[in-house]
Coordinates of C-alpha atoms in Angstrom, one line a residue:
Chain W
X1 CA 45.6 -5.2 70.0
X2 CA 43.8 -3.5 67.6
X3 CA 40.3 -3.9 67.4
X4 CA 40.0 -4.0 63.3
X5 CA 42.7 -5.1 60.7
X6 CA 42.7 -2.7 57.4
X7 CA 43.8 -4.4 54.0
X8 CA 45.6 -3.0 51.5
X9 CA 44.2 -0.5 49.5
X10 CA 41.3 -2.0 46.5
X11 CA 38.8 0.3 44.7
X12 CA 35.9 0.9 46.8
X13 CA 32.3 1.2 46.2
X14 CA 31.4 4.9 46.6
X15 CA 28.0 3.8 48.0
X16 CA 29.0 2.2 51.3
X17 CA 28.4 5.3 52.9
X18 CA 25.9 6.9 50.7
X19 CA 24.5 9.9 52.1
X20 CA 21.2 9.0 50.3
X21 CA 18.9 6.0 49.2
X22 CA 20.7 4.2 46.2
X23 CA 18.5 1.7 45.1
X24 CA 20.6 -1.6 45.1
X25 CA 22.2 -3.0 41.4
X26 CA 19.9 -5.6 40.6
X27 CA 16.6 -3.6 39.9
X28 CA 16.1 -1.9 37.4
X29 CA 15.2 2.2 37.0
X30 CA 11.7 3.1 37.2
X31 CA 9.5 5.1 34.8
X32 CA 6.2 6.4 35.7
X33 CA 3.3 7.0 34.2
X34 CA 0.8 9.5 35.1
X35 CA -1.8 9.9 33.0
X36 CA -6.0 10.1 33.3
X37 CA -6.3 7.4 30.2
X38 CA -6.6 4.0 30.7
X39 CA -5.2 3.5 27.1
X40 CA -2.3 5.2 27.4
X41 CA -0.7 3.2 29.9
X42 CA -1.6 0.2 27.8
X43 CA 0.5 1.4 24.4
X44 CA 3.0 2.3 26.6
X45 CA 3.6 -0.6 28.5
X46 CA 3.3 -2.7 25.3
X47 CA 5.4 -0.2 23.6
X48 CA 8.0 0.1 26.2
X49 CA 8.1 -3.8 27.0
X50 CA 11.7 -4.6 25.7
X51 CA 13.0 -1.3 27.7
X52 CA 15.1 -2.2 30.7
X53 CA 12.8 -0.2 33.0
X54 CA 10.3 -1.1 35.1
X55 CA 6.9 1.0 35.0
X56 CA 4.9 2.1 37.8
X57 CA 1.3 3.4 37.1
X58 CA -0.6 6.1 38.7
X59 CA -4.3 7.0 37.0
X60 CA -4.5 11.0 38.5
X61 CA -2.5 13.9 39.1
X62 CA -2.3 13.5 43.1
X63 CA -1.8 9.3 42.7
X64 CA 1.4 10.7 40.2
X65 CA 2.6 13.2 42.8
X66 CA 2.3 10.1 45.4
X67 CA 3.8 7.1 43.8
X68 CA 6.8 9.9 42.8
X69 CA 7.8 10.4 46.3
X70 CA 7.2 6.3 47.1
X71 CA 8.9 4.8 44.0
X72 CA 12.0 7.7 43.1
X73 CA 11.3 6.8 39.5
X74 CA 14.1 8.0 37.2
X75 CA 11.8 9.2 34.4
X76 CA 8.1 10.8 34.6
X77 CA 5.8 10.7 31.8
X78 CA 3.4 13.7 32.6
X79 CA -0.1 13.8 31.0
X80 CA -1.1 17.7 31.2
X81 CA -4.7 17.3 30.8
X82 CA -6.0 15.7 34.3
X83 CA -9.1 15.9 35.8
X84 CA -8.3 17.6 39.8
X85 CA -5.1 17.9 39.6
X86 CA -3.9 19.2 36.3
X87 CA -0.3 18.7 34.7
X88 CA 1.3 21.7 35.5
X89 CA 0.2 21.5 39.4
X90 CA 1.7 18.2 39.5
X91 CA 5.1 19.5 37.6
X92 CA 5.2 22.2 39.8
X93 CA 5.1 20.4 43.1
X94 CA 7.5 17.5 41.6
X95 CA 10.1 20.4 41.1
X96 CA 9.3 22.3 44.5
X97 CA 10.6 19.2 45.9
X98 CA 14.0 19.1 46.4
X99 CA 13.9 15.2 46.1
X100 CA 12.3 15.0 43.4
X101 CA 13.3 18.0 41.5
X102 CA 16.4 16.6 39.5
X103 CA 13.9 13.6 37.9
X104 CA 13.6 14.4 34.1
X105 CA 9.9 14.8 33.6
X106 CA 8.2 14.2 29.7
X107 CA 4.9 16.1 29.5
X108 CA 2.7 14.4 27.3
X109 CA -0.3 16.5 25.8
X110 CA -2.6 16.6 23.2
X111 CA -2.4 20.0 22.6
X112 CA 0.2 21.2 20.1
X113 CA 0.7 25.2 21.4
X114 CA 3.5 27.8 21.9
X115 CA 2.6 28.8 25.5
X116 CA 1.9 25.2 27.1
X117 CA 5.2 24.5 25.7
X118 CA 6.7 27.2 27.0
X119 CA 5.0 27.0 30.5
X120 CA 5.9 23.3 30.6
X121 CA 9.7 24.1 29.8
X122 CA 9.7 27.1 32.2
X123 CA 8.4 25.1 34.9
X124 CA 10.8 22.4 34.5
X125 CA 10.0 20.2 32.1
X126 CA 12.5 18.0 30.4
X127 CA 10.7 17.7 27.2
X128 CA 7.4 17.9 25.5
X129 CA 5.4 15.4 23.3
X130 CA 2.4 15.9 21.3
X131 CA -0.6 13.6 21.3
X132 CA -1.5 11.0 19.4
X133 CA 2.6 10.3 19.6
X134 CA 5.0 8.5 17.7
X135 CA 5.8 5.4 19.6
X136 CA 9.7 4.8 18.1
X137 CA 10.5 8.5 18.8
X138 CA 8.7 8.8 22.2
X139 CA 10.7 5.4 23.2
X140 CA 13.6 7.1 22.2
X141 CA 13.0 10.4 24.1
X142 CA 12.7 8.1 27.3
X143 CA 16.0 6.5 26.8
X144 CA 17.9 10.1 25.9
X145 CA 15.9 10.8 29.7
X146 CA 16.8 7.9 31.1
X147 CA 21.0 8.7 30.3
X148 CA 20.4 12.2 31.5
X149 CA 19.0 10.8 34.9
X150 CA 21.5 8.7 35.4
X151 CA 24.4 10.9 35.0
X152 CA 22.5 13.7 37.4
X153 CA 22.6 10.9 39.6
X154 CA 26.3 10.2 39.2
X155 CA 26.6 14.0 39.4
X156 CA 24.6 14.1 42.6
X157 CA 26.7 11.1 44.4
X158 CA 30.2 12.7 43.0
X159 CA 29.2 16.4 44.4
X160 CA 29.1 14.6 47.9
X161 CA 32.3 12.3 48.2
X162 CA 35.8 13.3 48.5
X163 CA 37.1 12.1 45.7
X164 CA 40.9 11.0 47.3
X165 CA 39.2 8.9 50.1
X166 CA 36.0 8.4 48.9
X167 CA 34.4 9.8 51.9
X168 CA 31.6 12.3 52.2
X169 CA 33.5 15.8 51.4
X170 CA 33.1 18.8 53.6
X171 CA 29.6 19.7 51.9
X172 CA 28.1 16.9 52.7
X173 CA 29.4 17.1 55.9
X174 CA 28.0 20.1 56.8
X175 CA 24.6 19.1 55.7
X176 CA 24.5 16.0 57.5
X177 CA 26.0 17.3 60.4
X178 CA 23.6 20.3 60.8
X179 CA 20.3 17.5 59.8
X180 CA 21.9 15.6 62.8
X181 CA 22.3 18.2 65.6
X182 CA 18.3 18.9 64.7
X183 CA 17.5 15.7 64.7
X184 CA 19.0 15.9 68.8
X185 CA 17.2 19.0 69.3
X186 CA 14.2 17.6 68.3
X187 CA 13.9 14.2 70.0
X188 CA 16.6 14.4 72.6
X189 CA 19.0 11.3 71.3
X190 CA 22.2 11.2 72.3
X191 CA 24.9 12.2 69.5
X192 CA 28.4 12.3 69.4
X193 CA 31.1 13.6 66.8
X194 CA 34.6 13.1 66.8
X195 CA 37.8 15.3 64.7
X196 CA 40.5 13.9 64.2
X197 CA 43.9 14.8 63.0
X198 CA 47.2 12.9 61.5
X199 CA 49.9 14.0 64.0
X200 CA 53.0 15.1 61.9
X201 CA 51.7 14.7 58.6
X202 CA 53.4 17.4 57.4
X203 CA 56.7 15.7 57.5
X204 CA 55.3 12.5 55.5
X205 CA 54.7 14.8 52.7
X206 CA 58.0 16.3 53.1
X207 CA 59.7 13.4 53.2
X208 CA 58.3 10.7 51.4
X209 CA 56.7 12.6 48.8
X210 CA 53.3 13.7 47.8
X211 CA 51.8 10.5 46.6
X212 CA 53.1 8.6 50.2
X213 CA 51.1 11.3 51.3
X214 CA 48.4 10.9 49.9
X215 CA 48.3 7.1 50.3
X216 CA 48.3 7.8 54.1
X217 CA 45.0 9.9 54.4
X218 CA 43.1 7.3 52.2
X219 CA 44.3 4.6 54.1
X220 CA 43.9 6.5 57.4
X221 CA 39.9 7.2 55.8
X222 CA 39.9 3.2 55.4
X223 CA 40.5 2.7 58.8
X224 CA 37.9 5.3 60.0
X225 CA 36.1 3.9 57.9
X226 CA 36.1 0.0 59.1
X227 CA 36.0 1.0 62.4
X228 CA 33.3 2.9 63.0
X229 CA 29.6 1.4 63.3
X230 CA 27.6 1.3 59.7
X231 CA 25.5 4.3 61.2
X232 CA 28.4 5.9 61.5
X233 CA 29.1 8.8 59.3
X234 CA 33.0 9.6 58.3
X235 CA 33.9 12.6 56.4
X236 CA 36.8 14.3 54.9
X237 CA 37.1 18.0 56.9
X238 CA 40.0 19.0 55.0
X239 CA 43.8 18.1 54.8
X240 CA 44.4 15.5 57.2
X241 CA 41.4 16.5 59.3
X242 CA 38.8 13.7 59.6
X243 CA 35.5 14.1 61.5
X244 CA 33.0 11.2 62.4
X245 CA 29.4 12.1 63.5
X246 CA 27.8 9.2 65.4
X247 CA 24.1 9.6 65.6
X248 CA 22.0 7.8 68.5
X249 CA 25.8 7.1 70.3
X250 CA 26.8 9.0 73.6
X251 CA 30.4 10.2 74.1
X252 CA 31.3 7.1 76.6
X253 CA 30.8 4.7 73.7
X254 CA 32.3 7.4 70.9
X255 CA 35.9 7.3 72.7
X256 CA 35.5 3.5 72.5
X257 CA 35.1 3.2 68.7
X258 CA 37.7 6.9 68.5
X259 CA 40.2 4.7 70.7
X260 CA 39.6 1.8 68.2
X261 CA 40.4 3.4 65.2
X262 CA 43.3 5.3 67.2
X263 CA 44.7 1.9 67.8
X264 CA 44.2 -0.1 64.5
X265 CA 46.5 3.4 62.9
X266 CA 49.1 3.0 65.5
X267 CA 48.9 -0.6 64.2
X268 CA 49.1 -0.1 60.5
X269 CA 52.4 -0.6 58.5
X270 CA 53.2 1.4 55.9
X271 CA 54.4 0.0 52.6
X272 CA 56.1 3.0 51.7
X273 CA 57.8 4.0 54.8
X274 CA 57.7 0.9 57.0
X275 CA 60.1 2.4 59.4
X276 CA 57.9 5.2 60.3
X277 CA 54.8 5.0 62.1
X278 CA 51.5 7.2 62.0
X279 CA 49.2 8.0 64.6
X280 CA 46.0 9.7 64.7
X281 CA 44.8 12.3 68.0
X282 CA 41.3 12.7 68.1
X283 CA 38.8 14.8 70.0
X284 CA 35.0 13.7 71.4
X285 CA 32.2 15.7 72.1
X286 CA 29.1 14.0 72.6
X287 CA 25.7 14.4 74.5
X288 CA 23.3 11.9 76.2
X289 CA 20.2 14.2 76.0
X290 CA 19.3 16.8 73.7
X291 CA 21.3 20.1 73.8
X292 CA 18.4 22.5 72.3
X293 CA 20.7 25.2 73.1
X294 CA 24.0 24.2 71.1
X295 CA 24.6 24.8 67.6
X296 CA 26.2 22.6 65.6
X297 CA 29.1 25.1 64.9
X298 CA 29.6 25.2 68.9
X299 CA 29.5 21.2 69.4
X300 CA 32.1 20.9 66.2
X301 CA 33.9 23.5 68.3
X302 CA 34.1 21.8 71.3
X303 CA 35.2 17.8 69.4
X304 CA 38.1 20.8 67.9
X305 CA 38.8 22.3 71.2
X306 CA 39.2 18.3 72.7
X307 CA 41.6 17.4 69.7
X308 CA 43.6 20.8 70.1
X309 CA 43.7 19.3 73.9
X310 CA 45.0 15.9 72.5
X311 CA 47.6 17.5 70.3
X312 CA 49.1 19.4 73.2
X313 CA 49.2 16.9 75.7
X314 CA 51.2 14.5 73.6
X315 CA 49.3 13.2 70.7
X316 CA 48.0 9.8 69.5
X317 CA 45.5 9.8 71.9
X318 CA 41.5 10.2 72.4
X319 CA 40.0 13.2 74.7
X320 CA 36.5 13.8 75.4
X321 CA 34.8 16.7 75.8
X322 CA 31.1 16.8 77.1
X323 CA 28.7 19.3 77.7
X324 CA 27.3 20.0 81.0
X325 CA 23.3 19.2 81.4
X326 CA 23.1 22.8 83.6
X327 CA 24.1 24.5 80.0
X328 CA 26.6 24.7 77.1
X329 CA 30.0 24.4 78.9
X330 CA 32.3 22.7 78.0
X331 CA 34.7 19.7 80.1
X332 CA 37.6 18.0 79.0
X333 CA 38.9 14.9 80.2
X334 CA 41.8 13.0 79.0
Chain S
X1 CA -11.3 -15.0 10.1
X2 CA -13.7 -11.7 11.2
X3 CA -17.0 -10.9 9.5
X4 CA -17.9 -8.1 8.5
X5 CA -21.1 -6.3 10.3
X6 CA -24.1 -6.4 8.1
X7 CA -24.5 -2.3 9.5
X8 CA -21.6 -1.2 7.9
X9 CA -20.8 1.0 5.0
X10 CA -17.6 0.2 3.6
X11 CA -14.5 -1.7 3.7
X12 CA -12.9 -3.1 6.8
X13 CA -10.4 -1.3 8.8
X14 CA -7.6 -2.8 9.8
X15 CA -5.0 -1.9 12.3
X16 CA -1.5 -0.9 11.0
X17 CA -0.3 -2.8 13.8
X18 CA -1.5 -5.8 12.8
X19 CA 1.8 -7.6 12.6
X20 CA 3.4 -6.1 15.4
X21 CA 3.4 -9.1 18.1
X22 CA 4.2 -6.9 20.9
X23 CA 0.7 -4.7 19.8
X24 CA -1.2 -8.2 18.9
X25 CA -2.8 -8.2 22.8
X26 CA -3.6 -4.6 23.3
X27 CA -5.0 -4.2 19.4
X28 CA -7.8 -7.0 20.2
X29 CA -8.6 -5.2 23.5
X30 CA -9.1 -2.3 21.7
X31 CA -10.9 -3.8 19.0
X32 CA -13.2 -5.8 21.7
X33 CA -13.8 -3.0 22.8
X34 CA -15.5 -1.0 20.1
X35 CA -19.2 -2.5 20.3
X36 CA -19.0 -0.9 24.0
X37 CA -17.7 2.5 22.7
X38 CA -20.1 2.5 19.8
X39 CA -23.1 2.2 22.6
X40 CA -21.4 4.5 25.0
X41 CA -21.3 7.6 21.6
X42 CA -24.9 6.7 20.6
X43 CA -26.3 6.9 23.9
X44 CA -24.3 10.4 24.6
X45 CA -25.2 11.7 21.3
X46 CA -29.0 11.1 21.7
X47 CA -28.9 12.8 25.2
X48 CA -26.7 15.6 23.5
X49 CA -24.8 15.3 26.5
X50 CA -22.3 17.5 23.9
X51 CA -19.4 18.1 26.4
X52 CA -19.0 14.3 27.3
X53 CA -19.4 13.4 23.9
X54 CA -16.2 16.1 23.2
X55 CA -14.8 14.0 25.9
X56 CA -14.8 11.1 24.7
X57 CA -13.6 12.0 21.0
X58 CA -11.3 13.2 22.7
X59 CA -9.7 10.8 24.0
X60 CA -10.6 8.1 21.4
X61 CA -8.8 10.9 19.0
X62 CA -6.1 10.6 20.8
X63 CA -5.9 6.7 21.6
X64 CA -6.5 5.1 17.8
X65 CA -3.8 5.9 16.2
X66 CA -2.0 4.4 19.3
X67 CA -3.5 0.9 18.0
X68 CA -3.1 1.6 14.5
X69 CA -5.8 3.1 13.4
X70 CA -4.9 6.7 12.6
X71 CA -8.3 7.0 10.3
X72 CA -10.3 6.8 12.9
X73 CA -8.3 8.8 15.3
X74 CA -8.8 11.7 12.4
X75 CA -13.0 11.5 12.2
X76 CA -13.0 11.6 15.9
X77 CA -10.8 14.4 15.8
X78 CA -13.3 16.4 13.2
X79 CA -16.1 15.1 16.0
X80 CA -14.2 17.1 18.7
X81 CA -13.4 20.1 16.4
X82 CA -16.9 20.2 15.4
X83 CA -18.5 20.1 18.9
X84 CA -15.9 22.6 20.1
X85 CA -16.8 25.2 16.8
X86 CA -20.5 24.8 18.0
X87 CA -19.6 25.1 21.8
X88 CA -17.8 28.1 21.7
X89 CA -20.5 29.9 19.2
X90 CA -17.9 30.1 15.9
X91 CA -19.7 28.2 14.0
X92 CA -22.5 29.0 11.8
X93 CA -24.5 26.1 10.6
X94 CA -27.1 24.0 12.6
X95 CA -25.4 22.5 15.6
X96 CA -27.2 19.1 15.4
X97 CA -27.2 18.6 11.7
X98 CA -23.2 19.0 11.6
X99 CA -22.4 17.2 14.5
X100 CA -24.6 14.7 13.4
X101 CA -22.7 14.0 10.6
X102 CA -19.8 14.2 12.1
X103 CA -21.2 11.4 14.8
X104 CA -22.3 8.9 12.0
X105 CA -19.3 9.0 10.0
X106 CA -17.3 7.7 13.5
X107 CA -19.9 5.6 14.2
X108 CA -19.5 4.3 10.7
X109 CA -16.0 3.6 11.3
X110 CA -16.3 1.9 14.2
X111 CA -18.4 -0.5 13.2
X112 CA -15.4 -1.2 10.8
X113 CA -12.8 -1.9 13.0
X114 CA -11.4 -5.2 12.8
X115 CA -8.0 -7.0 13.9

């Protein structure tokens, strides 16, 4: 009996897996304000009262720089003249940072010249707005920020998910997987992957058409999908390649959730083609301790060289493969 | 109904914002405010502590027209422009005399601020 049911296909939110924080629906985005004058926050939190935004204050450069990294605003307002820490420090490390670097950042300053324009722009600034400023326009330049944000945002998401089965794409993938295997260097937790391949899907395409086809690997990603663990990361490799990286989980427990999902596709009927069935072989390779030595090229190798095991020894089946504690070598054991 | 200050020499500035309910709050803040500003200038100007006194047109130069009040934002500007001439040796006349005048004129009209 299979140990998860998968319904029908239904649109999907793209964020069940997000690769990154996404801030849930309900709040609202955040703008901050960094700027040395006391009155400025005031007319602009009077001025920007009816906005749907909520604004987050910070008095200096360095508070700026801080509440950035806490709060993820989607718009800065950047005051250039700042005792300590001066505008253009503060721009500069918000774009040196690769999280915060895509934020749309208004420089605010009271002096009208060429070259601070030009060295705001050149260091990254989204736009530029002269002191004392015109509150209608400089509302209206937040809001033309506020759609650019959002759409780099969207942009951001899209460039990570496989846009067939929804599923983080092989980019993603690859950084995730590499962040992981570090992450297992580094502390010694046990981490697992898994590949895994539609037997014969070749002939589903050849026989039933494209679109059956098609139907089957993002069904086949729902299934990896409800039966892995929410820490669980599934991915798209390519064709009717899946892999599944399972941080903090050692290979014992990896074939358990692999033979799960092996099961619940064995299980599934297809609308299209109920006559014929689908199955799924999948390799493991997993470590309980950290594996300083092992790349993450050579542990993707060995889950491939367990799933080319699977394949030939009769498909529709889990194999793991596990690295020896003496060194990198490799077992397999059906 | 606001009185006007037996010191000062003209009419009563108002803010443009006046009407504007979501500026009603932060205008009488500001306004509120001025007797403490008016003390802060007079006692930076007699100690010619000149570059906080540049400071702080500064920033009132660029906070009044915020609040509606784009006159005054201007003489504080000429106070600024005036102490920066004299700082950086371009201008000719007596340093004191101009930015005195400069000085009283704000001072003037910030003793006329009103609601």
């Amino acid at each position: 009996m299979p140990g998860c049911t998968v319904s029908p296909p239904r649109p999907e939110n793209i964020f069940t897996q997000a690769l990154h924080p996404v801030r849930s629906d309900d709040s609202k985005p955040i703008l901050l304000i960094s700027d040395d004058s006391e009155d400025v926050h005031r007319l602009l939190k009077a001025r920007l009262r009816s906005e749907p935004l909520d604004i987050v204050s910070a008095m200096s450069g360095a508070e700026g720089l801080e509440k950035a990294k806490a709060a993820q605003p989607s718009v800065v307002l950047l005051d250039l003249d700042m005792p300590v820490m001066h505008g253009f420090a503060v721009l500069r490390e918000l774009k040196n940072d690769t999280t915060l670097a895509n934020i749309p950042v208004i420089v605010l300053s009271g002096v009208d010249q060429a070259q601070d324009k030009i060295t705001a722009f050149e260091l990254g600034a989204t736009d530029y707005v002269t002191k004392p400023f015109d509150f209608a326009e400089l509302r209206a330049r937040v809001r033309a920020c506020m759609r650019t944000s959002q759409l780099l945002r969207l942009l951001e998401t899209r460039a990570e998910v496989d846009g067939l089965t929804e599923l983080a794409n092989r980019a993603a993938f690859n950084r995730r997987w590499a962040q992981e295997v570090k992450e297992n260097h580094r502390y010694g937790k046990p981490l697992s992957i898994a590949m895994m391949d539609a037997d014969h899907f070749k002939k589903v395409n050849d026989t039933y058409g494209h679109p059956a086809g098609d139907e089957v690997l993002a069904t086949l990603a729902r299934i990896v999908r409800k039966c892995s663990r929410s820490s669980d990361i599934a991915c798209r490799y390519g064709g009717e390649e899946f892999v599944l990286i399972m941080p903090h989980t050692h290979t014992t427990e990896a074939s358990i959730v692999c033979e799960r999902i092996r099961e619940a596709v064995e299980a599934t009927v297809w609308p299209r083609h109920p006559e014929h069935k689908i199955t799924i072989s999948i390799g493991v390779s997993g470590a309980e301790i950290g594996l300083p030595q092992t790349s993450p090229e050579a542990w993707l190798e060995a889950a491939d060289k367990a799933l080319y095991t699977a394949k030939k020894s009769g498909r529709n089946r889990v194999v793991e493969s596990f690295f020896d504690t003496r060194g990198p070598g490799l077992a397999i054991a059906s | 109904m606001s009185t006007v200050s037996p010191t000062a020499s003209g009419n009563v500035i108002r803010s443009e914002f006046s009407s504007d309910p979501d500026m009603a709050e932060i205008v009488t803040m500001f306004v509120d405010e001025m007797p403490a500003k008016v003390e802060k200038l007079t006692q930076t100007f007699a100690a010619m502590q000149f570059d906080e006194l540049r400071r702080i047109a500064h920033q009132l130069k660029g906070s009044s027209g915020g609040y509606g009040f784009s006159e005054l934002g201007k003489a504080a500007g000429s106070l600024e422009h005036c102490l920066m001439m004299h700082a950086d040796g371009v201008a000719t006349g007596d340093p004191v005399t101009e930015i005195r005048s400069e000085f009283e004129r704000l001072i003037d009209m910030c003793k006329r601020v009103r609601l």
